[in-house]
PDB file of C-alpha atoms and ligand atoms in Angstrom:
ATOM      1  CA  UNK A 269      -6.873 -11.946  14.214  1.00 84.00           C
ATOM      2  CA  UNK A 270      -6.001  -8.551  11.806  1.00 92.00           C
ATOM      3  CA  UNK A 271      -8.374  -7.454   9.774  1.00 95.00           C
ATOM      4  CA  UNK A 272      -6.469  -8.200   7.026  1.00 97.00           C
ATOM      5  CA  UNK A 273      -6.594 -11.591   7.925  1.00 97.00           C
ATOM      6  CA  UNK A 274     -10.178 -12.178   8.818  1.00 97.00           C
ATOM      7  CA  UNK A 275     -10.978 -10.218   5.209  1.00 98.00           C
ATOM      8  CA  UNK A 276      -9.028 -13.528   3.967  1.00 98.00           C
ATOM      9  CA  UNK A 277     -10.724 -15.884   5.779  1.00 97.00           C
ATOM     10  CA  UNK A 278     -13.440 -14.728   4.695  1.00 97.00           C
ATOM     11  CA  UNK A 279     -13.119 -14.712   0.832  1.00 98.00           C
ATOM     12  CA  UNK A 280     -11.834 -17.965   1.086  1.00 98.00           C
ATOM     13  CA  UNK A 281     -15.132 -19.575   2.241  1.00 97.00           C
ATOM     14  CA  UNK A 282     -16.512 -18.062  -1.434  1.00 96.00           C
ATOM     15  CA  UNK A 283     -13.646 -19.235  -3.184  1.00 98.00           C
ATOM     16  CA  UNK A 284     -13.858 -23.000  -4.100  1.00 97.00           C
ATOM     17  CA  UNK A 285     -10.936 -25.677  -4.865  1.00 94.00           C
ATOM     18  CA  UNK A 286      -9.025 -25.205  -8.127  1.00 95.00           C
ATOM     19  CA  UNK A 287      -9.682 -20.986  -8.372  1.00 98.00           C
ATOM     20  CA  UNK A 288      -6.056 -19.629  -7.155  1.00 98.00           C
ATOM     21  CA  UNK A 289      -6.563 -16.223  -5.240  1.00 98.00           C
ATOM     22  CA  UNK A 290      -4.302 -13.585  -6.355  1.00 99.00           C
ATOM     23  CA  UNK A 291      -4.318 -10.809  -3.296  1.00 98.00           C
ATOM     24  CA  UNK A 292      -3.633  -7.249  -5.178  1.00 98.00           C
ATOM     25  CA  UNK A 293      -1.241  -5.462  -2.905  1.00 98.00           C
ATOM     26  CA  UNK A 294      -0.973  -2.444  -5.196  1.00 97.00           C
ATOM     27  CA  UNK A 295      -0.911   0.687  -3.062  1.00 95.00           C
ATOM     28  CA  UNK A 296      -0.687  -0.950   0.120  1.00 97.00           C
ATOM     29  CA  UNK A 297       2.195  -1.505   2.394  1.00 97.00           C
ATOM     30  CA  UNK A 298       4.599  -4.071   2.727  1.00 98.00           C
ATOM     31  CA  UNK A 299       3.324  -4.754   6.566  1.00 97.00           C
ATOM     32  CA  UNK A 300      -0.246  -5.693   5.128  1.00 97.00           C
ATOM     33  CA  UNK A 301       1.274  -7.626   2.931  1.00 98.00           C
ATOM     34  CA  UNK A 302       3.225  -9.210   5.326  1.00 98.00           C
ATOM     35  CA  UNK A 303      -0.321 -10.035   7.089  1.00 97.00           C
ATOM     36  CA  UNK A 304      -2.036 -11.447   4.186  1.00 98.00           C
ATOM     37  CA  UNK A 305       1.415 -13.627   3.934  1.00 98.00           C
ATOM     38  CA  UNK A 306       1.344 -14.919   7.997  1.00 97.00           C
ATOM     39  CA  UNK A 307      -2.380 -16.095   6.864  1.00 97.00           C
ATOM     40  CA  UNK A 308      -0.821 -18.272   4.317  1.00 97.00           C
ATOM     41  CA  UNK A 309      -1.247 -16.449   0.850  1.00 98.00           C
ATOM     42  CA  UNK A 310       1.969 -16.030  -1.275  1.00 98.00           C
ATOM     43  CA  UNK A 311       0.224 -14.715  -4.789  1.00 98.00           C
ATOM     44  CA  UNK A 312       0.660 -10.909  -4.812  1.00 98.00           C
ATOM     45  CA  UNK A 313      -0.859  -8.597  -7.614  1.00 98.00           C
ATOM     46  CA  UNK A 314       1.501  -5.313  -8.580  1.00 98.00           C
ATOM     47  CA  UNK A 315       0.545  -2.505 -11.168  1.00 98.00           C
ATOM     48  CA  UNK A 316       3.605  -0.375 -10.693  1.00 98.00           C
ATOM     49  CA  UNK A 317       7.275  -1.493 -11.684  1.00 98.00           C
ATOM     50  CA  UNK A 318       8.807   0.721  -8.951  1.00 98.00           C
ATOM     51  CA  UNK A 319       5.987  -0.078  -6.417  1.00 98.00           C
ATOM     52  CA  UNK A 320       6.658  -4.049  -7.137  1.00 98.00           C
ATOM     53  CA  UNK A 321      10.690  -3.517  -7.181  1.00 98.00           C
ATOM     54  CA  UNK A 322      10.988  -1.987  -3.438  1.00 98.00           C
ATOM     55  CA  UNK A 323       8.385  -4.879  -1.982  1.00 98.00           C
ATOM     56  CA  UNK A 324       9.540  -7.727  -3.795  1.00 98.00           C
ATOM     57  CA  UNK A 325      13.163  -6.670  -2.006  1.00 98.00           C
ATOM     58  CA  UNK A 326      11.467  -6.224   1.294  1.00 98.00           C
ATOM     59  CA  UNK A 327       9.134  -9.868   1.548  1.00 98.00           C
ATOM     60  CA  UNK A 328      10.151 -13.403   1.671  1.00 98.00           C
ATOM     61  CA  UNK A 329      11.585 -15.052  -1.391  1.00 98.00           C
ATOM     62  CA  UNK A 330       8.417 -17.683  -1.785  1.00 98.00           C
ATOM     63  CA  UNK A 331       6.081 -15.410  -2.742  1.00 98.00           C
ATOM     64  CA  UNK A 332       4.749 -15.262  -6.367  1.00 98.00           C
ATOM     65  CA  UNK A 333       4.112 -11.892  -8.049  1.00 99.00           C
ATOM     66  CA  UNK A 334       1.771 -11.207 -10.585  1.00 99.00           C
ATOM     67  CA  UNK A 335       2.001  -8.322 -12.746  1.00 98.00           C
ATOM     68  CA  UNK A 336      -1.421  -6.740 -13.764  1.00 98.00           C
ATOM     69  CA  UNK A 337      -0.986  -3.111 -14.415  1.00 98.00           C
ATOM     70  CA  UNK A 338      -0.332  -1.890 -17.791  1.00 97.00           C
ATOM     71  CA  UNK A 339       3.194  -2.367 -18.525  1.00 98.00           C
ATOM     72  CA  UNK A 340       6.151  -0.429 -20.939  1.00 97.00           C
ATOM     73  CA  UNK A 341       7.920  -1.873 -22.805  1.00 98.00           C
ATOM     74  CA  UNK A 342      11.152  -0.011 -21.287  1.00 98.00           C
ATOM     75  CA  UNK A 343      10.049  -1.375 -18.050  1.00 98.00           C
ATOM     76  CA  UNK A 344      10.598  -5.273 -19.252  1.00 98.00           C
ATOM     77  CA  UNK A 345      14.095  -5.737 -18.431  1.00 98.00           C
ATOM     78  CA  UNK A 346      13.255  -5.206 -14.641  1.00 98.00           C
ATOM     79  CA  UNK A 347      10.310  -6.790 -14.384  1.00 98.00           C
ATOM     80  CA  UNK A 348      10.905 -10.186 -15.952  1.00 98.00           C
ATOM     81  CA  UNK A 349      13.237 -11.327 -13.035  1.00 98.00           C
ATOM     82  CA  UNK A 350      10.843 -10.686 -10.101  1.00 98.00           C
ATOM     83  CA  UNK A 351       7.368 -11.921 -11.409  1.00 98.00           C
ATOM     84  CA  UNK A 352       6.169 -15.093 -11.853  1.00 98.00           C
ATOM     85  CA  UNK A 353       3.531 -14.100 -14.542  1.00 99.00           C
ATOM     86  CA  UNK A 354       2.588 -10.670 -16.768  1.00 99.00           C
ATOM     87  CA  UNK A 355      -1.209 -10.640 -16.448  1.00 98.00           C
ATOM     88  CA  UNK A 356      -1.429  -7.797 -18.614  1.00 98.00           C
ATOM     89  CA  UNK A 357      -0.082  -8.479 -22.194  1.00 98.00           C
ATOM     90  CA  UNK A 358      -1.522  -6.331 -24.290  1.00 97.00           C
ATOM     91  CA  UNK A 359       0.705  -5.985 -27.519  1.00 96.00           C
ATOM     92  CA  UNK A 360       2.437  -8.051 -29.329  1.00 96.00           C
ATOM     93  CA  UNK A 361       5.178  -5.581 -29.151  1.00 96.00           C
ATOM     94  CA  UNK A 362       5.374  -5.949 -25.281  1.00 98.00           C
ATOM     95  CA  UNK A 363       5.563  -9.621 -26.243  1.00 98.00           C
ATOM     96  CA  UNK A 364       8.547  -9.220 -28.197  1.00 98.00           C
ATOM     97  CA  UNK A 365      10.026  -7.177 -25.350  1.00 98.00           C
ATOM     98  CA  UNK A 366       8.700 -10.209 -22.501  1.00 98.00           C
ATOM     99  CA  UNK A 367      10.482 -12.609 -25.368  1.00 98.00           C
ATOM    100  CA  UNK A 368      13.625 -11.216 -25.471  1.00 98.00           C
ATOM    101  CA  UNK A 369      14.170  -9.895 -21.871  1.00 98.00           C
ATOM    102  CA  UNK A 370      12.989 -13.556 -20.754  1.00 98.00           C
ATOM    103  CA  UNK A 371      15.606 -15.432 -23.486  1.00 98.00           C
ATOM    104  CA  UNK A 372      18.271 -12.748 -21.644  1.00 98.00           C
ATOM    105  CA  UNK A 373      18.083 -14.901 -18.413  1.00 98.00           C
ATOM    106  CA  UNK A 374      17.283 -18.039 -19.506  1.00 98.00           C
ATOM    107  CA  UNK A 375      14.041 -17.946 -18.454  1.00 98.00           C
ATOM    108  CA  UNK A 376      10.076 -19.216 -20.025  1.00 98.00           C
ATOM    109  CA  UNK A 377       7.579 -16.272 -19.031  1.00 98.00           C
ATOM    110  CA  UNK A 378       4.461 -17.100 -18.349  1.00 98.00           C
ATOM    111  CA  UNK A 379       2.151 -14.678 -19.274  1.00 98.00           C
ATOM    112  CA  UNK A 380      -1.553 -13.628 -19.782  1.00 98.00           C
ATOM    113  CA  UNK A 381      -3.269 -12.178 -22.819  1.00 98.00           C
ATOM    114  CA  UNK A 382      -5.132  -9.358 -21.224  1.00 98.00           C
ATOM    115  CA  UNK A 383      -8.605  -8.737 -23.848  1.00 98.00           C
ATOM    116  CA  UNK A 384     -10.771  -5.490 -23.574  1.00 97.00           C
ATOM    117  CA  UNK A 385     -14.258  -7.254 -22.496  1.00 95.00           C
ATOM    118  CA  UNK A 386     -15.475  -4.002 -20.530  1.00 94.00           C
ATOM    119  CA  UNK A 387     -17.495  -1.449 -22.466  1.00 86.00           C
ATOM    120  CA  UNK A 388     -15.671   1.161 -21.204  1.00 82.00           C
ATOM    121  CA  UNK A 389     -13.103   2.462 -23.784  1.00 77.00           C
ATOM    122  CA  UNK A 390     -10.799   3.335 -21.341  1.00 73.00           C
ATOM    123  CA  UNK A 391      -9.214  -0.107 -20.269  1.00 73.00           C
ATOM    124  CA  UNK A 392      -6.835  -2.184 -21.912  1.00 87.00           C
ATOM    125  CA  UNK A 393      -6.214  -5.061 -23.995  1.00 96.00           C
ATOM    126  CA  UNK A 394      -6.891  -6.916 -27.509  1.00 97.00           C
ATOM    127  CA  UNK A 395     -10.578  -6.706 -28.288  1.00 96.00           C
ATOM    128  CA  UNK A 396     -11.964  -9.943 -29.226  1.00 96.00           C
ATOM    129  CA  UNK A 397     -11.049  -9.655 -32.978  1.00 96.00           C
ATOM    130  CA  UNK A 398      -7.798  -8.188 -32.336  1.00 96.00           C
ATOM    131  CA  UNK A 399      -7.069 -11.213 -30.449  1.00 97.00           C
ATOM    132  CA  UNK A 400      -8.615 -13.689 -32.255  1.00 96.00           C
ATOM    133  CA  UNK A 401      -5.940 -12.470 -35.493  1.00 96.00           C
ATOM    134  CA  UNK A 402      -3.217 -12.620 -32.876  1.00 96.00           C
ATOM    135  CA  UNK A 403      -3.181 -16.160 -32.406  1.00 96.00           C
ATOM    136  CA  UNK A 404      -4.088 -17.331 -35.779  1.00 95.00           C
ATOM    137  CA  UNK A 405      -1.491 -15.063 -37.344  1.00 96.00           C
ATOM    138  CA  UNK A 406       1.724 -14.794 -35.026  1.00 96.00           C
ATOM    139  CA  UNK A 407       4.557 -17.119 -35.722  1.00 96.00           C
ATOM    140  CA  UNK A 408       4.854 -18.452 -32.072  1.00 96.00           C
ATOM    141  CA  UNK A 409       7.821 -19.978 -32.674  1.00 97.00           C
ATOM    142  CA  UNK A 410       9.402 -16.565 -32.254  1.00 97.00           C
ATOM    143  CA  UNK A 411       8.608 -16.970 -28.451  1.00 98.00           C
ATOM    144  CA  UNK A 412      10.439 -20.434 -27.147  1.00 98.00           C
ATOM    145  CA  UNK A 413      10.757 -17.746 -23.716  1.00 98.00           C
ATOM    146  CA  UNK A 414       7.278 -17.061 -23.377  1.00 98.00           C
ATOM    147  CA  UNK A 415       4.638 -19.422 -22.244  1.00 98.00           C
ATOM    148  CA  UNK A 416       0.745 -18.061 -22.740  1.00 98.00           C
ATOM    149  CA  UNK A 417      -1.307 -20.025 -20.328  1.00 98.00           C
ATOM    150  CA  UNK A 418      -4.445 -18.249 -20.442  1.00 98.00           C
ATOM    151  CA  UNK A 419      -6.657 -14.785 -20.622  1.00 98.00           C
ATOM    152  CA  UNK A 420      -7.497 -11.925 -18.330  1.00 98.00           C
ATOM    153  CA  UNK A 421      -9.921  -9.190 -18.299  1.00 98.00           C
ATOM    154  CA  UNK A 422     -11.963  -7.124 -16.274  1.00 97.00           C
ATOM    155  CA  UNK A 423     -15.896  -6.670 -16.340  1.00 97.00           C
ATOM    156  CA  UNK A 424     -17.701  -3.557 -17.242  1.00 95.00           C
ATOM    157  CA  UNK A 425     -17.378  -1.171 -14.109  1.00 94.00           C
ATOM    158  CA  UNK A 426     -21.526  -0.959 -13.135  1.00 95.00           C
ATOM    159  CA  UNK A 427     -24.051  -2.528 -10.818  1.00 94.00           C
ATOM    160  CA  UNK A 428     -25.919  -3.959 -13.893  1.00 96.00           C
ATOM    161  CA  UNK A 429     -24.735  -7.595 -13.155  1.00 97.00           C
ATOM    162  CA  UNK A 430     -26.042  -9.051 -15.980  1.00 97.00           C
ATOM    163  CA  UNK A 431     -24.092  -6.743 -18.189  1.00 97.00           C
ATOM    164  CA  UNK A 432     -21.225  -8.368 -15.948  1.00 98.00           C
ATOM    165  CA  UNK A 433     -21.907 -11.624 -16.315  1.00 98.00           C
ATOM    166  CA  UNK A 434     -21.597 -11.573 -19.936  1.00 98.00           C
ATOM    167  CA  UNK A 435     -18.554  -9.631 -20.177  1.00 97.00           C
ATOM    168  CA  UNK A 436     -17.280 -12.857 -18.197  1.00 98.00           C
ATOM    169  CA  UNK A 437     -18.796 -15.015 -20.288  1.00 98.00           C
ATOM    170  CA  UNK A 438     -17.179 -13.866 -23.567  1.00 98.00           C
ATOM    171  CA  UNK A 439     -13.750 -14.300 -21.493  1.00 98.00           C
ATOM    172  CA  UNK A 440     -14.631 -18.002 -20.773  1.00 98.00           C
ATOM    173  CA  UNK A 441     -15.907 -18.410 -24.566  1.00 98.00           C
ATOM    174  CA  UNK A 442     -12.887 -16.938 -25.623  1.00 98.00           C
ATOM    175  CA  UNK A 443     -10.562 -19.322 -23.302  1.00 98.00           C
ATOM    176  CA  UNK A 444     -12.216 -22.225 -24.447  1.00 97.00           C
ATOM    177  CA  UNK A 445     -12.455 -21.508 -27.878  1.00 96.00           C
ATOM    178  CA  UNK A 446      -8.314 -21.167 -27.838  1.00 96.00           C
ATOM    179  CA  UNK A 447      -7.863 -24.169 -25.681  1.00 96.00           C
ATOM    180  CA  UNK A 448      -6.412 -21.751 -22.642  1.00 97.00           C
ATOM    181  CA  UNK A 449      -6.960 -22.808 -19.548  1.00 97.00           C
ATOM    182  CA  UNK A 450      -6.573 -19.984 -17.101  1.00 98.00           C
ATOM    183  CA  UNK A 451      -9.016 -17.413 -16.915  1.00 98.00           C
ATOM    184  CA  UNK A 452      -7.827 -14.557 -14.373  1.00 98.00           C
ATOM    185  CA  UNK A 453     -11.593 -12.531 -13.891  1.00 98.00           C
ATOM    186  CA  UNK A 454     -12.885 -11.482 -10.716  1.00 98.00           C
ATOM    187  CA  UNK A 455     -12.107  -8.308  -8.569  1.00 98.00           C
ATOM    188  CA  UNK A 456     -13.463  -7.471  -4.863  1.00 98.00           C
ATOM    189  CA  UNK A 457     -16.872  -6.080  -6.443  1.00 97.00           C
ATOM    190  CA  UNK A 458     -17.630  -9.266  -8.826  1.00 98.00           C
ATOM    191  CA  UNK A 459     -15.721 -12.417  -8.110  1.00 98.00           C
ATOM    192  CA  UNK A 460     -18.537 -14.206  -7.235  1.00 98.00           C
ATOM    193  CA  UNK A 461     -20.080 -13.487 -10.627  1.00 98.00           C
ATOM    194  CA  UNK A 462     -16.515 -14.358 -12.550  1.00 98.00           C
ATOM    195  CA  UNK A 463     -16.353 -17.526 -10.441  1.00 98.00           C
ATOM    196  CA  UNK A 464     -19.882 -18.857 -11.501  1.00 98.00           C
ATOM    197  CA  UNK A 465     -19.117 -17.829 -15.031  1.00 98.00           C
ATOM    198  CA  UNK A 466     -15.819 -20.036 -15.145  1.00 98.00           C
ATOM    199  CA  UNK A 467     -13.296 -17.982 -13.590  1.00 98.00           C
ATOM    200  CA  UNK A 468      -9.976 -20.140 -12.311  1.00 98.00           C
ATOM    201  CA  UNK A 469      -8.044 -17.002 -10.773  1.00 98.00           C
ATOM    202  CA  UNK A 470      -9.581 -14.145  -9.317  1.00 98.00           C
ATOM    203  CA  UNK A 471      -7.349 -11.095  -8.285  1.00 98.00           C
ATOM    204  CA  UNK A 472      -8.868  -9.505  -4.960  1.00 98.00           C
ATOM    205  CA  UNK A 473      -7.325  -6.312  -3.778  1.00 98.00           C
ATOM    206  CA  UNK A 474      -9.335  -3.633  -1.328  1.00 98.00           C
ATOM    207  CA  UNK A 475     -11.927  -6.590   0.000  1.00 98.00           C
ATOM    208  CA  UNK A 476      -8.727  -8.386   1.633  1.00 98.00           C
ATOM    209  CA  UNK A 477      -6.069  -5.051   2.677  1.00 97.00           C
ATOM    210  CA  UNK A 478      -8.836  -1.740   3.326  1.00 91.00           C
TER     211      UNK A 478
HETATM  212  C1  PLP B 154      -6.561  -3.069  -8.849  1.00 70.17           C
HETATM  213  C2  PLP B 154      -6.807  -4.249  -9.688  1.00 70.17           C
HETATM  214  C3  PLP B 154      -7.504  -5.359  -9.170  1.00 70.17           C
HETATM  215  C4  PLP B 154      -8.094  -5.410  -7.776  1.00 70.17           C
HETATM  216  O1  PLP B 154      -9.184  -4.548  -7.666  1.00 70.17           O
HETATM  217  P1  PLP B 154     -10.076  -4.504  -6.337  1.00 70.17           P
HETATM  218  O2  PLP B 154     -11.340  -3.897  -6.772  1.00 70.17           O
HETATM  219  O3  PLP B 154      -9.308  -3.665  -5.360  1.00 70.17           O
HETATM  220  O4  PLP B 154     -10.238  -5.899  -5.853  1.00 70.17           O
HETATM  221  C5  PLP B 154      -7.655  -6.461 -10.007  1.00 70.17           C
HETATM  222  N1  PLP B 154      -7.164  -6.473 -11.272  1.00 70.17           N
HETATM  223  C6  PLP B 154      -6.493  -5.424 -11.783  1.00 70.17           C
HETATM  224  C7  PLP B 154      -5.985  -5.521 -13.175  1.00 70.17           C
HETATM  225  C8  PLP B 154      -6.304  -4.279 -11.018  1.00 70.17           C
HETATM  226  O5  PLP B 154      -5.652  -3.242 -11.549  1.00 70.17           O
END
């Protein structure tokens, strides 16, 4: 068994029923993909348009990408074919953009509202206010090609776990609260802590492929 594969196996055994594993292949190559694939995953995580354009050409068909990194606007055209679901929506002008590249091919995008729950300033996303005037205030009939099913974030970067757990837990108040039902939190360092705090996707990336 590869490493990569017994990493899976693993994980797994933490991750119960009903909490979809997205692997994060970001910055690793297509052959350890191709691993985690021959042990039966087919959810990938990308951050990079080009990095996602020259693997998603080079693996089989069934798999589902995820994007997660930050994304342009300019970059929407190309990614809206190959992905599955946008993770990382974190303007409404990107939505227009996902809206319009989407309606372009026909397509209904499903997509996650990304919110800043980390105390870092650094990361991305609505903050809690920003988001909570986003969906009481956009016309969503503007966006028959976009489909929001639900919220990701990621936890303060620290070993103070309890300060973890309750960034988690404002992104489960915050799902329930806007009757979303996928909440995408959990990384190598803290899944287990996202997963006891509500999490239904958890997006895994140097515990399964270093
Ligand atoms: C890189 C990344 C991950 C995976 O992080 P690991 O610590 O390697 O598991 C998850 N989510 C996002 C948004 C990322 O950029």
């Amino acid at each position: 068994m590869s490493a990569v594969e017994q990493n899976i196996k693993s994980i797994r055994a933490n991750i119960p029923d009903g909490v979809e594993l997205v692997c994060v292949s970001k910055y690793f190559p297509v052959d350890a993909i191709r691993e985690a694939y021959n042990a039966g995953e087919r959810l990938f995580g990308e951050s990079r348009v080009q990095e996602l354009a020259t693997k998603s050409a080079q693996l089989p068909k069934d798999i589902k990408w995820h994007f997660i990194g930050h994304l342009q606007t300019n970059k929407v055209k190309q990614v809206v074919p190959l992905v599955d679901m946008i993770q990382s929506v974190d303007s409404l002008h990107l939505l227009d953009a996902i809206e319009r590249a989407a309606a372009d091919i026909d397509k209904i995008q499903k997509c996650l509202i990304e919110i800043h729950i980390a105390q870092e300033e650094t990361k991305t996303g609505f903050s809690p206010h920003d988001f909570a005037t986003l969906m009481t205030s956009t016309d969503w009939s503007k966006y028959p090609h976009v489909q929001i099913c639900g919220l990701m974030g990621m936890a303060s970067n620290t070993d103070d776990t309890e300060r973890v757990r309750r960034d988690f837990q404002l992104l489960k108040t915050l799902a329930d609260l806007s009757a979303l039902r996928t909440i995408s939190m959990g990384m190598s360092g803290d899944y287990r802590i996202a997963i006891e705090q509500g999490s239904t996707m958890v997006r895994i990336g140097s515990a399964i492929f270093q």
